[in-house]
mmCIF file of C-alpha atoms in Angstrom:
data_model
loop_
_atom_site.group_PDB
_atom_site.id
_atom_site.type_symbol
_atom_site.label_atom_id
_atom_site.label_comp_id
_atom_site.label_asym_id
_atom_site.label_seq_id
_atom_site.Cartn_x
_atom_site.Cartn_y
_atom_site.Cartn_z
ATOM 1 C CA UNK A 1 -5.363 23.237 22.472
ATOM 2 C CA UNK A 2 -6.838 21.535 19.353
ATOM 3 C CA UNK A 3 -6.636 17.915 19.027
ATOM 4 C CA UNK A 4 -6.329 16.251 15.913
ATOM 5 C CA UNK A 5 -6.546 13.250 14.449
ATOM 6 C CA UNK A 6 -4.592 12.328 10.480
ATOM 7 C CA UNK A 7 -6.636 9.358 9.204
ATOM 8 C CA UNK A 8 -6.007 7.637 5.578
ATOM 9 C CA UNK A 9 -9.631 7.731 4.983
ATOM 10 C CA UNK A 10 -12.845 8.324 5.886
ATOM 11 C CA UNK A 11 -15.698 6.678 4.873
ATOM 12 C CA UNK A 12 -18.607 8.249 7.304
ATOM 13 C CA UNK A 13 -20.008 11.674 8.119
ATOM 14 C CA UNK A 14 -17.854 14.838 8.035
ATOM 15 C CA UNK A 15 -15.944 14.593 11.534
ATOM 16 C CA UNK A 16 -16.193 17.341 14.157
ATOM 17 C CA UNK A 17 -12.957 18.313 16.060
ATOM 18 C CA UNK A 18 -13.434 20.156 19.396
ATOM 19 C CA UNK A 19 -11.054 22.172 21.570
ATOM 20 C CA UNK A 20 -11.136 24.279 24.554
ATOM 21 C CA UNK A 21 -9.876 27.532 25.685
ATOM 22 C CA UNK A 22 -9.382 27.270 28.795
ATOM 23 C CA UNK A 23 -8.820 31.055 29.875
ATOM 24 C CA UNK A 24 -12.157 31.762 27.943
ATOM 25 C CA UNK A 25 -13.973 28.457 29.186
ATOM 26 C CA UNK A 26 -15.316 27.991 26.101
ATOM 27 C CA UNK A 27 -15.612 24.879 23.810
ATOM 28 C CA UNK A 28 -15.132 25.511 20.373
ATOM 29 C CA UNK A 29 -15.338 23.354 17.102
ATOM 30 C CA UNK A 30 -14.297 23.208 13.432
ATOM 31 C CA UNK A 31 -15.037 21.046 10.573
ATOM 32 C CA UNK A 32 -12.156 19.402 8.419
ATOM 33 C CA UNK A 33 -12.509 18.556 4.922
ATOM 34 C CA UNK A 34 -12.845 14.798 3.920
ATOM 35 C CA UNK A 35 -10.734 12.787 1.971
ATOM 36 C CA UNK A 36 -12.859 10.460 0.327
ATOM 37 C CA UNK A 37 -11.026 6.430 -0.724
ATOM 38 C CA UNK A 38 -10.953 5.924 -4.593
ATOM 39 C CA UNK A 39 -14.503 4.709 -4.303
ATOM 40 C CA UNK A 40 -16.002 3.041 -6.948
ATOM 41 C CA UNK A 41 -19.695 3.733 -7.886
ATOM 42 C CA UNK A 42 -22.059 4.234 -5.150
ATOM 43 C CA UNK A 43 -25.631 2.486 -5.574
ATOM 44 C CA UNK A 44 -27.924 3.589 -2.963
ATOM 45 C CA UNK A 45 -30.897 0.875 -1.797
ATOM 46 C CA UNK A 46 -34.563 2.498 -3.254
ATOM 47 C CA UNK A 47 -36.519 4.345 0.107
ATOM 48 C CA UNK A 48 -39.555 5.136 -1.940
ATOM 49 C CA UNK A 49 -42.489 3.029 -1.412
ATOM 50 C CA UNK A 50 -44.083 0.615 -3.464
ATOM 51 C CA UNK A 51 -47.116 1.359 -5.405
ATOM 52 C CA UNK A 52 -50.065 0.327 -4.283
ATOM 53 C CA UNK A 53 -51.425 -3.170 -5.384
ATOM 54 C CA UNK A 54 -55.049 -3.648 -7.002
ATOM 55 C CA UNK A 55 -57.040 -6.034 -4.291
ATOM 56 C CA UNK A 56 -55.750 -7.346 -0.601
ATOM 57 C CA UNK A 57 -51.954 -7.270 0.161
ATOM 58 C CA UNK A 58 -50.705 -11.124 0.616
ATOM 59 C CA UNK A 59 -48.581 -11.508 3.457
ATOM 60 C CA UNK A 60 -45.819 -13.850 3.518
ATOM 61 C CA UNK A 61 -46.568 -17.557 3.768
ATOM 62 C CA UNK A 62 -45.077 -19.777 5.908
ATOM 63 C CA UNK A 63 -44.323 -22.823 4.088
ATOM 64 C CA UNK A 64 -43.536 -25.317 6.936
ATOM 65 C CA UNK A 65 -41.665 -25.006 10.480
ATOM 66 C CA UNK A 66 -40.044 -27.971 12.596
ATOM 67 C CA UNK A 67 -39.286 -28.415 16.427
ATOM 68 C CA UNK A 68 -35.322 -28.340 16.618
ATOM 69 C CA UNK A 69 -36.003 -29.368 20.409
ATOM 70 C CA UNK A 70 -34.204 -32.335 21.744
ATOM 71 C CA UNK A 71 -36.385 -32.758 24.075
ATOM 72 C CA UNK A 72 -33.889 -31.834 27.505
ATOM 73 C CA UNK A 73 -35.042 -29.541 29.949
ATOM 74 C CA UNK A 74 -32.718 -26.966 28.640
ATOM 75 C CA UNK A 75 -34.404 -24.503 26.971
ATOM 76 C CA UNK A 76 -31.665 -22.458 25.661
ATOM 77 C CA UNK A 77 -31.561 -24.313 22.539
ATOM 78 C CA UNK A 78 -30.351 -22.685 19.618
ATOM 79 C CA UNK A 79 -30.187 -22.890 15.794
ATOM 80 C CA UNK A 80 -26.572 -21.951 15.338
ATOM 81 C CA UNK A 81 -26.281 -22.425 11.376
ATOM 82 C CA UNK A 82 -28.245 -23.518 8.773
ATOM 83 C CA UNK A 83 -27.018 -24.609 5.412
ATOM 84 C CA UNK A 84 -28.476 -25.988 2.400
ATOM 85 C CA UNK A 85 -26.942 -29.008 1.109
ATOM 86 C CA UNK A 86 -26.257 -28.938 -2.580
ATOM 87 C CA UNK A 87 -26.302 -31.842 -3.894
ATOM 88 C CA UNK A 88 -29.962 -32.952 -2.512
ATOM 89 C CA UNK A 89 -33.112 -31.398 -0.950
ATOM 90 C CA UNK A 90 -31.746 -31.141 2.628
ATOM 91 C CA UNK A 91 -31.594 -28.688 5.150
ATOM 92 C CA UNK A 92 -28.680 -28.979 8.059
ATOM 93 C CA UNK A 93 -29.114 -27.423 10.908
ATOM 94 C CA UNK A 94 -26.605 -27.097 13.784
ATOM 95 C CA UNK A 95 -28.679 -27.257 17.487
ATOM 96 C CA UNK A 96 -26.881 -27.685 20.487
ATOM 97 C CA UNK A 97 -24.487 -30.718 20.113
ATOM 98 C CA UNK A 98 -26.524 -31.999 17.222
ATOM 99 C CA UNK A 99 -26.462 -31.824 13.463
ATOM 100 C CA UNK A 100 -29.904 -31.927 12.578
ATOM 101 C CA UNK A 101 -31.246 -32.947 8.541
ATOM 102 C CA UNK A 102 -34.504 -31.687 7.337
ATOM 103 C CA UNK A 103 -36.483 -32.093 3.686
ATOM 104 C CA UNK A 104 -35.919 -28.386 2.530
ATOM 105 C CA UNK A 105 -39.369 -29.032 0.734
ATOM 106 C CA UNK A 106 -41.622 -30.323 3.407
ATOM 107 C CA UNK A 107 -39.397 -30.018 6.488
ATOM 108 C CA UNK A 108 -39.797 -34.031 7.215
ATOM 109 C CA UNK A 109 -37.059 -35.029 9.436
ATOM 110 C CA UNK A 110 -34.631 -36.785 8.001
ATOM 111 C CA UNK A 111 -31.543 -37.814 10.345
ATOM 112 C CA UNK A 112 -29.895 -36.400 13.259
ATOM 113 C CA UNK A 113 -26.394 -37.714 14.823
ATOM 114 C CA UNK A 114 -24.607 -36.500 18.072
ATOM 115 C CA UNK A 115 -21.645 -35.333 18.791
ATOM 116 C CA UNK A 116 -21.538 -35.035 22.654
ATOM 117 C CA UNK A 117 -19.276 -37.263 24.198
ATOM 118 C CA UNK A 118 -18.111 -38.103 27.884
ATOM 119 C CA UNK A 119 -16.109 -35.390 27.794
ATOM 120 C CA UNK A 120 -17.883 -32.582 27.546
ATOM 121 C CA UNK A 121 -17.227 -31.383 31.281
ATOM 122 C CA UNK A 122 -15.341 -28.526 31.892
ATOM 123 C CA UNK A 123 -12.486 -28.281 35.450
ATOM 124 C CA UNK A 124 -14.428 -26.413 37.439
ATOM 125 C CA UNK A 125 -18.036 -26.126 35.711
ATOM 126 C CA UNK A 126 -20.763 -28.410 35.429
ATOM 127 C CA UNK A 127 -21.315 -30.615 32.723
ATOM 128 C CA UNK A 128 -22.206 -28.531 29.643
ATOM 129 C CA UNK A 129 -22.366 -30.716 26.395
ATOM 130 C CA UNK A 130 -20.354 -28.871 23.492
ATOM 131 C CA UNK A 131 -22.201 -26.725 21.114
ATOM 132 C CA UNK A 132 -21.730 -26.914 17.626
ATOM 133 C CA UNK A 133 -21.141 -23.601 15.539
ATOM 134 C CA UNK A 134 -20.632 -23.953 12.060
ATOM 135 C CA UNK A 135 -20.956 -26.465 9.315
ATOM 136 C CA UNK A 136 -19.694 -26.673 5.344
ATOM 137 C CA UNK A 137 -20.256 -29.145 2.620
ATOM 138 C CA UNK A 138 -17.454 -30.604 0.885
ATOM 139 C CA UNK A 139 -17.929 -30.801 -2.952
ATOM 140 C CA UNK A 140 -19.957 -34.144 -3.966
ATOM 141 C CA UNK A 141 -17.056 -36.331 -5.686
ATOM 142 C CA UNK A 142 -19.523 -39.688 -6.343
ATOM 143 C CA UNK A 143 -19.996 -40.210 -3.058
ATOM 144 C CA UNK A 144 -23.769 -39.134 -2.611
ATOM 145 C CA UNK A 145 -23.751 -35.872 -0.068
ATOM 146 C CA UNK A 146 -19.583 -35.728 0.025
ATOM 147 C CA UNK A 147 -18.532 -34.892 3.896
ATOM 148 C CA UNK A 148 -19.541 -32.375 6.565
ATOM 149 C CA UNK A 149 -17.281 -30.482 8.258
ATOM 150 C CA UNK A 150 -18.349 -29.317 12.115
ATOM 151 C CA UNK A 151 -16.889 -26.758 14.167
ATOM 152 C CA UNK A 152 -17.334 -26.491 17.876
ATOM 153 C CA UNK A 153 -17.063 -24.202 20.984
ATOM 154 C CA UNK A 154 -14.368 -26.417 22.331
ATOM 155 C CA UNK A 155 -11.776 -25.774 19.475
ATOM 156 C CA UNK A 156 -12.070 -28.990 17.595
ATOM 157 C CA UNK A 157 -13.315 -29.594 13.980
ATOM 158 C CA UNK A 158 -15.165 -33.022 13.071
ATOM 159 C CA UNK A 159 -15.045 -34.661 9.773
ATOM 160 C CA UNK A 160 -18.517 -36.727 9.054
ATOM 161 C CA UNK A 161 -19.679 -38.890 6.349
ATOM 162 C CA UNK A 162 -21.245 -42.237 5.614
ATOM 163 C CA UNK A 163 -19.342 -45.963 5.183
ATOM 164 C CA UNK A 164 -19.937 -47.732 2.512
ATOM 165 C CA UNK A 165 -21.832 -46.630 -0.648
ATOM 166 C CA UNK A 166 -24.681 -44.369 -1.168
ATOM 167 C CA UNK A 167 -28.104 -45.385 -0.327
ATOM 168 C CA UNK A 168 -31.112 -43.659 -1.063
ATOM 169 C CA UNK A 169 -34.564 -44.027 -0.726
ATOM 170 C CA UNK A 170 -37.389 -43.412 -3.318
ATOM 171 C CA UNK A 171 -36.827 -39.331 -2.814
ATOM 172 C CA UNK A 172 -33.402 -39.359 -2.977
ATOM 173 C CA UNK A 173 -33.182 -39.062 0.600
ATOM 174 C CA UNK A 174 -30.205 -40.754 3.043
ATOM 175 C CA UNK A 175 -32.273 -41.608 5.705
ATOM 176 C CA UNK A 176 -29.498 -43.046 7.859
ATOM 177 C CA UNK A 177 -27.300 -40.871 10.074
ATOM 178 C CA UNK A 178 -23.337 -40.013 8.519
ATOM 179 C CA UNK A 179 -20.433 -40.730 11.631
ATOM 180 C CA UNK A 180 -17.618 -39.060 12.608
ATOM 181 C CA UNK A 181 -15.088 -40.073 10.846
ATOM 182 C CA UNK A 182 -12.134 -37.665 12.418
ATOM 183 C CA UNK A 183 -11.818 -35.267 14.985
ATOM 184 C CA UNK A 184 -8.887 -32.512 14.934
ATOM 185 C CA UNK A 185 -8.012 -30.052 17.979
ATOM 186 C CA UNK A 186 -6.807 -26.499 17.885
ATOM 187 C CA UNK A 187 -3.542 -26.004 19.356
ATOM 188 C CA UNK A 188 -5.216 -24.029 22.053
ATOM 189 C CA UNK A 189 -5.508 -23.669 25.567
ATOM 190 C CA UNK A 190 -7.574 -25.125 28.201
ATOM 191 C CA UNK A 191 -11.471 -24.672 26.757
ATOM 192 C CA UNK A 192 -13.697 -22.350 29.193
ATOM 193 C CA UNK A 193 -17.314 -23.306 29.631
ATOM 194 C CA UNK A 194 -19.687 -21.651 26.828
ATOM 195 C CA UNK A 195 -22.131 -20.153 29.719
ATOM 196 C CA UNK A 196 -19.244 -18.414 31.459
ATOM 197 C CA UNK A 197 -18.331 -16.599 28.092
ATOM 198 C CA UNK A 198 -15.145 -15.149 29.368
ATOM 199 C CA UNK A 199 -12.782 -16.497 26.601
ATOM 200 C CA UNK A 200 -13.905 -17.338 22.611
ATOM 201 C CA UNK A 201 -10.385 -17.983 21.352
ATOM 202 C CA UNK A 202 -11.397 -21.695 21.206
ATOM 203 C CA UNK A 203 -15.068 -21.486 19.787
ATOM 204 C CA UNK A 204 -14.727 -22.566 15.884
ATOM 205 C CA UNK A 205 -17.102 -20.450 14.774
ATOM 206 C CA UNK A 206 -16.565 -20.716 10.745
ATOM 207 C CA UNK A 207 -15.231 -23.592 8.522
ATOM 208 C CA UNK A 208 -15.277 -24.361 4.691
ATOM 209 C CA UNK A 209 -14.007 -26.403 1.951
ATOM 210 C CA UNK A 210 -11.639 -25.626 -1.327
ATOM 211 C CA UNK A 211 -13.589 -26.228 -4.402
ATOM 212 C CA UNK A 212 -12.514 -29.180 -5.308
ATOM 213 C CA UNK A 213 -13.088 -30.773 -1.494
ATOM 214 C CA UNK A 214 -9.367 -31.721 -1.187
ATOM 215 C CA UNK A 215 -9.143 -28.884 1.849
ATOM 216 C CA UNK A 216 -10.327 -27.414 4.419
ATOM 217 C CA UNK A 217 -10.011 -24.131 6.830
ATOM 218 C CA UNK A 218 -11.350 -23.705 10.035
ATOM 219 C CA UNK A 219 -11.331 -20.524 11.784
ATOM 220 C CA UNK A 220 -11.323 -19.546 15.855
ATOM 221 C CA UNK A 221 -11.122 -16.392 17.214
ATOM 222 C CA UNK A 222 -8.081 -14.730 15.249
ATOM 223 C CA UNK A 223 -6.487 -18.140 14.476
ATOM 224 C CA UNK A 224 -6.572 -19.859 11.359
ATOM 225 C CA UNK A 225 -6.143 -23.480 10.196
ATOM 226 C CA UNK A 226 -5.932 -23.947 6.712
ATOM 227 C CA UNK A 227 -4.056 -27.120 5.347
ATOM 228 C CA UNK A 228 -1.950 -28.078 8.569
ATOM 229 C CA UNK A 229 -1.023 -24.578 8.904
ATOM 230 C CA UNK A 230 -1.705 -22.037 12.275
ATOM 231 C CA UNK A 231 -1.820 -18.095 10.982
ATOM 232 C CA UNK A 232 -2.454 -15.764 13.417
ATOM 233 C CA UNK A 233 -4.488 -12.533 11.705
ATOM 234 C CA UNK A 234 -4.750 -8.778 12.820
ATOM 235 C CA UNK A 235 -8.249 -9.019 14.101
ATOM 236 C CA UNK A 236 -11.047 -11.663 14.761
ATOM 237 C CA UNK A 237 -11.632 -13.498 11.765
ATOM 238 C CA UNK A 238 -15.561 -13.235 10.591
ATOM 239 C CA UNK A 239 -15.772 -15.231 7.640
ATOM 240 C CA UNK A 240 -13.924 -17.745 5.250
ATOM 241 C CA UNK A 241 -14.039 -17.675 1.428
ATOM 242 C CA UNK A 242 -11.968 -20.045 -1.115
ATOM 243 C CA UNK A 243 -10.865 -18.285 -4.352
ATOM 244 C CA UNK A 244 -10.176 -21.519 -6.050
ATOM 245 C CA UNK A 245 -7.370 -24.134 -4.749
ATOM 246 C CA UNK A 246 -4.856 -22.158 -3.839
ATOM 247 C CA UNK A 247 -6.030 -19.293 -2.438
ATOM 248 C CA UNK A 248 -8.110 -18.185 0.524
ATOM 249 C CA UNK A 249 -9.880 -14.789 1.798
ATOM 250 C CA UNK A 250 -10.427 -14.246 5.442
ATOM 251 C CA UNK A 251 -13.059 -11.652 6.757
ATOM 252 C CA UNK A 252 -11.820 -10.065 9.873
ATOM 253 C CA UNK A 253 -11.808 -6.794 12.044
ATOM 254 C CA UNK A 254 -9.341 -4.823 9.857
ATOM 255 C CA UNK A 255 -10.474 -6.202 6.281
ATOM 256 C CA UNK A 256 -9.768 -8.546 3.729
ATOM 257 C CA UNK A 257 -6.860 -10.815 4.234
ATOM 258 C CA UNK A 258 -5.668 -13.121 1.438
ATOM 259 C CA UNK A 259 -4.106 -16.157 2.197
ATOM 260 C CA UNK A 260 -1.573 -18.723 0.613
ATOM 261 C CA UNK A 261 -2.997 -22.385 1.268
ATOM 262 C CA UNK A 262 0.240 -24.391 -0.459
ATOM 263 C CA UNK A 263 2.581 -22.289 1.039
ATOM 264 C CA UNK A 264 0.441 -21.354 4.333
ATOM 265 C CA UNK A 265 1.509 -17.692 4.221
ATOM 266 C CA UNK A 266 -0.283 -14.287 4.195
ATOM 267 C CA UNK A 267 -0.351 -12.817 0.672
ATOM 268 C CA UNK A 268 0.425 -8.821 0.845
ATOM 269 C CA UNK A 269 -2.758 -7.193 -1.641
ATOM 270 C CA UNK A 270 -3.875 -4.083 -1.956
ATOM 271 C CA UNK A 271 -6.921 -4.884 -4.789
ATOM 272 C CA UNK A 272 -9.206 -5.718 -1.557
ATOM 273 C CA UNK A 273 -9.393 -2.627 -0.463
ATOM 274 C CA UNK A 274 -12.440 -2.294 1.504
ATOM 275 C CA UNK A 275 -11.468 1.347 3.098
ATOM 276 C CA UNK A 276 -11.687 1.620 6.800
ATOM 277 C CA UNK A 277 -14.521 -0.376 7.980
ATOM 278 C CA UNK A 278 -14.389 -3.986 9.524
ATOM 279 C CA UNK A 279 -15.075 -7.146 6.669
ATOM 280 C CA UNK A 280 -18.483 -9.186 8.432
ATOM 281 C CA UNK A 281 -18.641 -11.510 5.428
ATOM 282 C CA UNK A 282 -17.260 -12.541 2.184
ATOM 283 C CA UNK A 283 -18.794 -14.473 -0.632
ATOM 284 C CA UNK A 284 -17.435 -16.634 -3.683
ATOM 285 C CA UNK A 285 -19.763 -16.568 -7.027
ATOM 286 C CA UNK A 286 -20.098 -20.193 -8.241
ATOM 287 C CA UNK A 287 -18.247 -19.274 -11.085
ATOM 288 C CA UNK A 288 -15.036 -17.907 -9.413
ATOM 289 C CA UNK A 289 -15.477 -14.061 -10.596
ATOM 290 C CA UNK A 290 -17.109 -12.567 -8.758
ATOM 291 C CA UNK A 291 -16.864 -11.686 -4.910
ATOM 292 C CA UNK A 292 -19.232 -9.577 -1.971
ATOM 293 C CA UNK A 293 -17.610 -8.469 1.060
ATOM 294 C CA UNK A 294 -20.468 -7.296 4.069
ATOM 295 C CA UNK A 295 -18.734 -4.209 5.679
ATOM 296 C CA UNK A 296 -19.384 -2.659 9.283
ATOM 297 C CA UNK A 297 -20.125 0.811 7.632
ATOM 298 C CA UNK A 298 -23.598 -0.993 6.382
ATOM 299 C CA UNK A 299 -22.721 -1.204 2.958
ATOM 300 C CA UNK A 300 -21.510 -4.634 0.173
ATOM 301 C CA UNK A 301 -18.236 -4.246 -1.602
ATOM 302 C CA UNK A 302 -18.525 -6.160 -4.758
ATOM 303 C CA UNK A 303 -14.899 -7.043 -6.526
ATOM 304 C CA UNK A 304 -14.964 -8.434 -10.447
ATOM 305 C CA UNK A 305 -12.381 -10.840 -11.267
ATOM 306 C CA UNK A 306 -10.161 -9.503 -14.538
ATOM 307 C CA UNK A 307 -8.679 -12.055 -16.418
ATOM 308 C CA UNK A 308 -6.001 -11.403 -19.212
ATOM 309 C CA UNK A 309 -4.424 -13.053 -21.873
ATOM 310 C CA UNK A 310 -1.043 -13.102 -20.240
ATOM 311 C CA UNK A 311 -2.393 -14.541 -16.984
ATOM 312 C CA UNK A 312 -3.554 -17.959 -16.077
ATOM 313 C CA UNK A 313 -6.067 -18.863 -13.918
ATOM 314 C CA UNK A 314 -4.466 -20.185 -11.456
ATOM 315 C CA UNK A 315 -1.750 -17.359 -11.035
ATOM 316 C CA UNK A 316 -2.276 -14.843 -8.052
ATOM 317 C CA UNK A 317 -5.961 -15.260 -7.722
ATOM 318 C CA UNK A 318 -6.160 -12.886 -11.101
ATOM 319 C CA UNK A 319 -6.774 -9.384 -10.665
ATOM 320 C CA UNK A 320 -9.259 -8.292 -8.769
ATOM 321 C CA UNK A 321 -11.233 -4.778 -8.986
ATOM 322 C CA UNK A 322 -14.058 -2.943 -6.734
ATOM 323 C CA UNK A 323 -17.000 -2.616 -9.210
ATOM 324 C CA UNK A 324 -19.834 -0.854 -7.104
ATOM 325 C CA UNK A 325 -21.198 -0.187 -3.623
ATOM 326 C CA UNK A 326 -24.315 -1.095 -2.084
ATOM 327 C CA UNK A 327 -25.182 1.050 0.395
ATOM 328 C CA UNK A 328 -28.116 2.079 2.309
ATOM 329 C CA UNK A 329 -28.518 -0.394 4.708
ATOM 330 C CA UNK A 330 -29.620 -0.057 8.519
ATOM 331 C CA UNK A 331 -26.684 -1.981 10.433
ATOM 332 C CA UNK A 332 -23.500 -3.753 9.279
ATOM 333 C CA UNK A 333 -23.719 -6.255 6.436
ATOM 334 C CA UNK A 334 -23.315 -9.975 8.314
ATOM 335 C CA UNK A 335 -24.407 -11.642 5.631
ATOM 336 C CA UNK A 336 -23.900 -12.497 2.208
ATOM 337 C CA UNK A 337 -24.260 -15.314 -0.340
ATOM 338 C CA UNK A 338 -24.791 -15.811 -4.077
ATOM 339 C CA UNK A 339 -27.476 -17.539 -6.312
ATOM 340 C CA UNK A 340 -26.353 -21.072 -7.540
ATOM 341 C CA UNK A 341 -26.195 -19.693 -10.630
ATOM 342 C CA UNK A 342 -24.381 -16.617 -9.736
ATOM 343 C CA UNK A 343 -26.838 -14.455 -11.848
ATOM 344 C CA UNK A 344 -28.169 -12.460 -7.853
ATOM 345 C CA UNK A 345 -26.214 -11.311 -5.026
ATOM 346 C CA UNK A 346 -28.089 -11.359 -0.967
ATOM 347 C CA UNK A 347 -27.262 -9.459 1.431
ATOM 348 C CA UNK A 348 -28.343 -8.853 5.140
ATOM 349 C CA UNK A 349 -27.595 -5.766 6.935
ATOM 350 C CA UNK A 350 -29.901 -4.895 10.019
ATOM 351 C CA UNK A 351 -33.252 -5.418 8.906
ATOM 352 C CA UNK A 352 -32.760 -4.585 5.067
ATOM 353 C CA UNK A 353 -32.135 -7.274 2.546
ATOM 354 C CA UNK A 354 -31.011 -6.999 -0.514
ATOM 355 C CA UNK A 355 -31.235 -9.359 -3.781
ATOM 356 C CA UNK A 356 -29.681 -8.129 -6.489
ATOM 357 C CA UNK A 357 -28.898 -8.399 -10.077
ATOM 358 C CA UNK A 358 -25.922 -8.938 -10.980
ATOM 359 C CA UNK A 359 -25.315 -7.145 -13.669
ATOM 360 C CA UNK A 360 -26.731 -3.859 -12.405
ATOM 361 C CA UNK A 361 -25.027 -0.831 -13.802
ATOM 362 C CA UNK A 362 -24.946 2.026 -11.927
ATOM 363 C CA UNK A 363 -28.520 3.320 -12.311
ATOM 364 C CA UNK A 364 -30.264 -0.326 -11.947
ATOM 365 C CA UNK A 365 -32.538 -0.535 -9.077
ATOM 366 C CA UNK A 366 -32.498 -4.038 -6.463
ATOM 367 C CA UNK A 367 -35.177 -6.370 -6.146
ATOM 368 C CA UNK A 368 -36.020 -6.388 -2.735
#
């Protein structure tokens, strides 16, 4: 008997069925044609090496490193994330319970704050503090850095920022550490101790701001919070990506999902089709036109933004079209993120990354 199995699309090497015959005890095999998606243009990543350079090869210099340690006898001690503030030289960095600021120029330490509390303990466990998992900037709106949004592993989300106005010191630093200024819970169950790893429903592992830092959305397991609203999605949800004020793109396990924020509904679309691999990441240009998608197939989906005469911007996120592939790379695309000025695309998939022009045609080479 021959088994066989009707996809929609394939996206990877020509598939193999096998079947037996039993009488003859013999395994046999056949190959079945592909049916490729309505790909757009495939750019491979260069393998050839690089020419030789006149005199010694420089290796890369490290500029400056800094002790994240808090000085416990706990020596699991992680960076979890590590963003770059935008509206100064700083560096935040998310380790343990702690969110951690650094000069992104010299690496001087700058503030740290807390966010342990007395009740960190878990029924049943010992006392583990929370760990913190992600962090986003709200947009500055006069009020020096704006606010910092902190998810944890115990399903809560923390607003932070400073009282009173902004004070700086002769670099333009904050030296004094922003509070908490409000803490908000996941309608989930009872939270299971990190070590134990037996449930991650409750870890908030990715959070980020509309661009005009009015909203947020915070993201756990396959549950989403986006302006007072709880949507459930098909699959674990990756990564979180505002189109503009209205609109929101979730990463997860089955794709692309995009997402009403004033009406807190999912939005049926078919222009981010990403074929039949799993979304990793997702990435909004600066200037709203642009958007990478990191698949599991090791390869960046980049969509163009089509505006037309008869459409306003704020309409149904515009109309949206795969440009190109990248592929080429050694392990699923987790990572992606473009230049402030939008002009370069990153991307990090395995060990291969990838910085890119951004207006590459189809025979334009990367700069890695």
């Amino acid at each position: 008997t021959w088994k066989e199995y009707v996809g929609k699309e394939f996206t990877m090497d020509p598939l193999l069925l096998l079947g037996t015959e039993m009488e003859q005890g013999q395994l046999a095999a056949r190959r079945l044609p592909l049916r490729f998606p309505p790909i757009v243009e495939k750019m491979l990543l260069p393998t050839r090496k690089r020419p030789p350079h006149d005199g010694p090869q420089r290796d890369v210099e490290r500029v400056w490193s800094v002790d994240m340690g808090d000085g416990t006898d706990d020596h699991e001690c992680s960076v979890a994330s590590v963003i770059h503030a935008s509206s100064a030289n700083q560096i935040l960095a998310l380790v343990g319970s702690r969110v951690v600021s650094v000069d992104s120029r010299s690496g001087e330490f700058l503030w740290s704050v807390d966010l342990a509390d007395d009740n960190d303990s878990v029924a049943g466990c010992k006392k583990v503090k929370k760990e913190l998992l992600s962090v986003a900037q709200s947009k500055d709106r006069g009020d020096g850095l704006g606010k910092f949004l902190v998810g944890d592993d115990r399903g809560a989300v923390h607003l932070l920022s400073w009282p009173g106005k902004n004070v700086e010191d002769d670099a333009g630093h904050r030296r004094s550490a922003p509070r908490v200024i409000n803490s908000r819970m996941f309608p989930y169950n009872a939270p299971v101790a990190r070590r134990r790893r037996t449930s991650s429903s409750s870890w908030v592992e990715k959070v980020a701001w509309s661009p005009d830092g009015t909203c947020f959305a915070a993201a756990a397991g396959k549950r989403l919070r986006v302006n007072g609203n709880i949507l459930e999605m098909r699959g674990t949800i990756h990564d979180l990506a505002f189109l503009h004020a209205h609109h929101l793109v979730a990463a997860v396990y089955g794709g692309l999902v995009l997402v009403d924020i004033v009406g807190g509904e999912i939005i049926p679309c078919k222009a981010f089709n990403v074929g039949a691999s799993a979304a990793l990441a997702c990435s909004i240009s600066p200037g709203g036109n642009a958007m990478a998608v990191g698949l599991f197939d090791r390869r960046v989906r980049v969509f163009q933004r089509r505006l037309h005469k008869d459409e306003e911007d704020e309409g149904e996120a515009g109309r949206w079209e795969a440009e190109h592939d990248w592929a080429g790379f050694d392990g699923g695309v987790a990572g992606v993120a473009w230049s402030p000025d939008g002009r370069y695309l990153a991307a990090l998939g395995g060990g291969v990354l990838l910085a890119a022009g951004q207006g590459l045609g189809g025979g334009g080479g990367p700069i890695l």
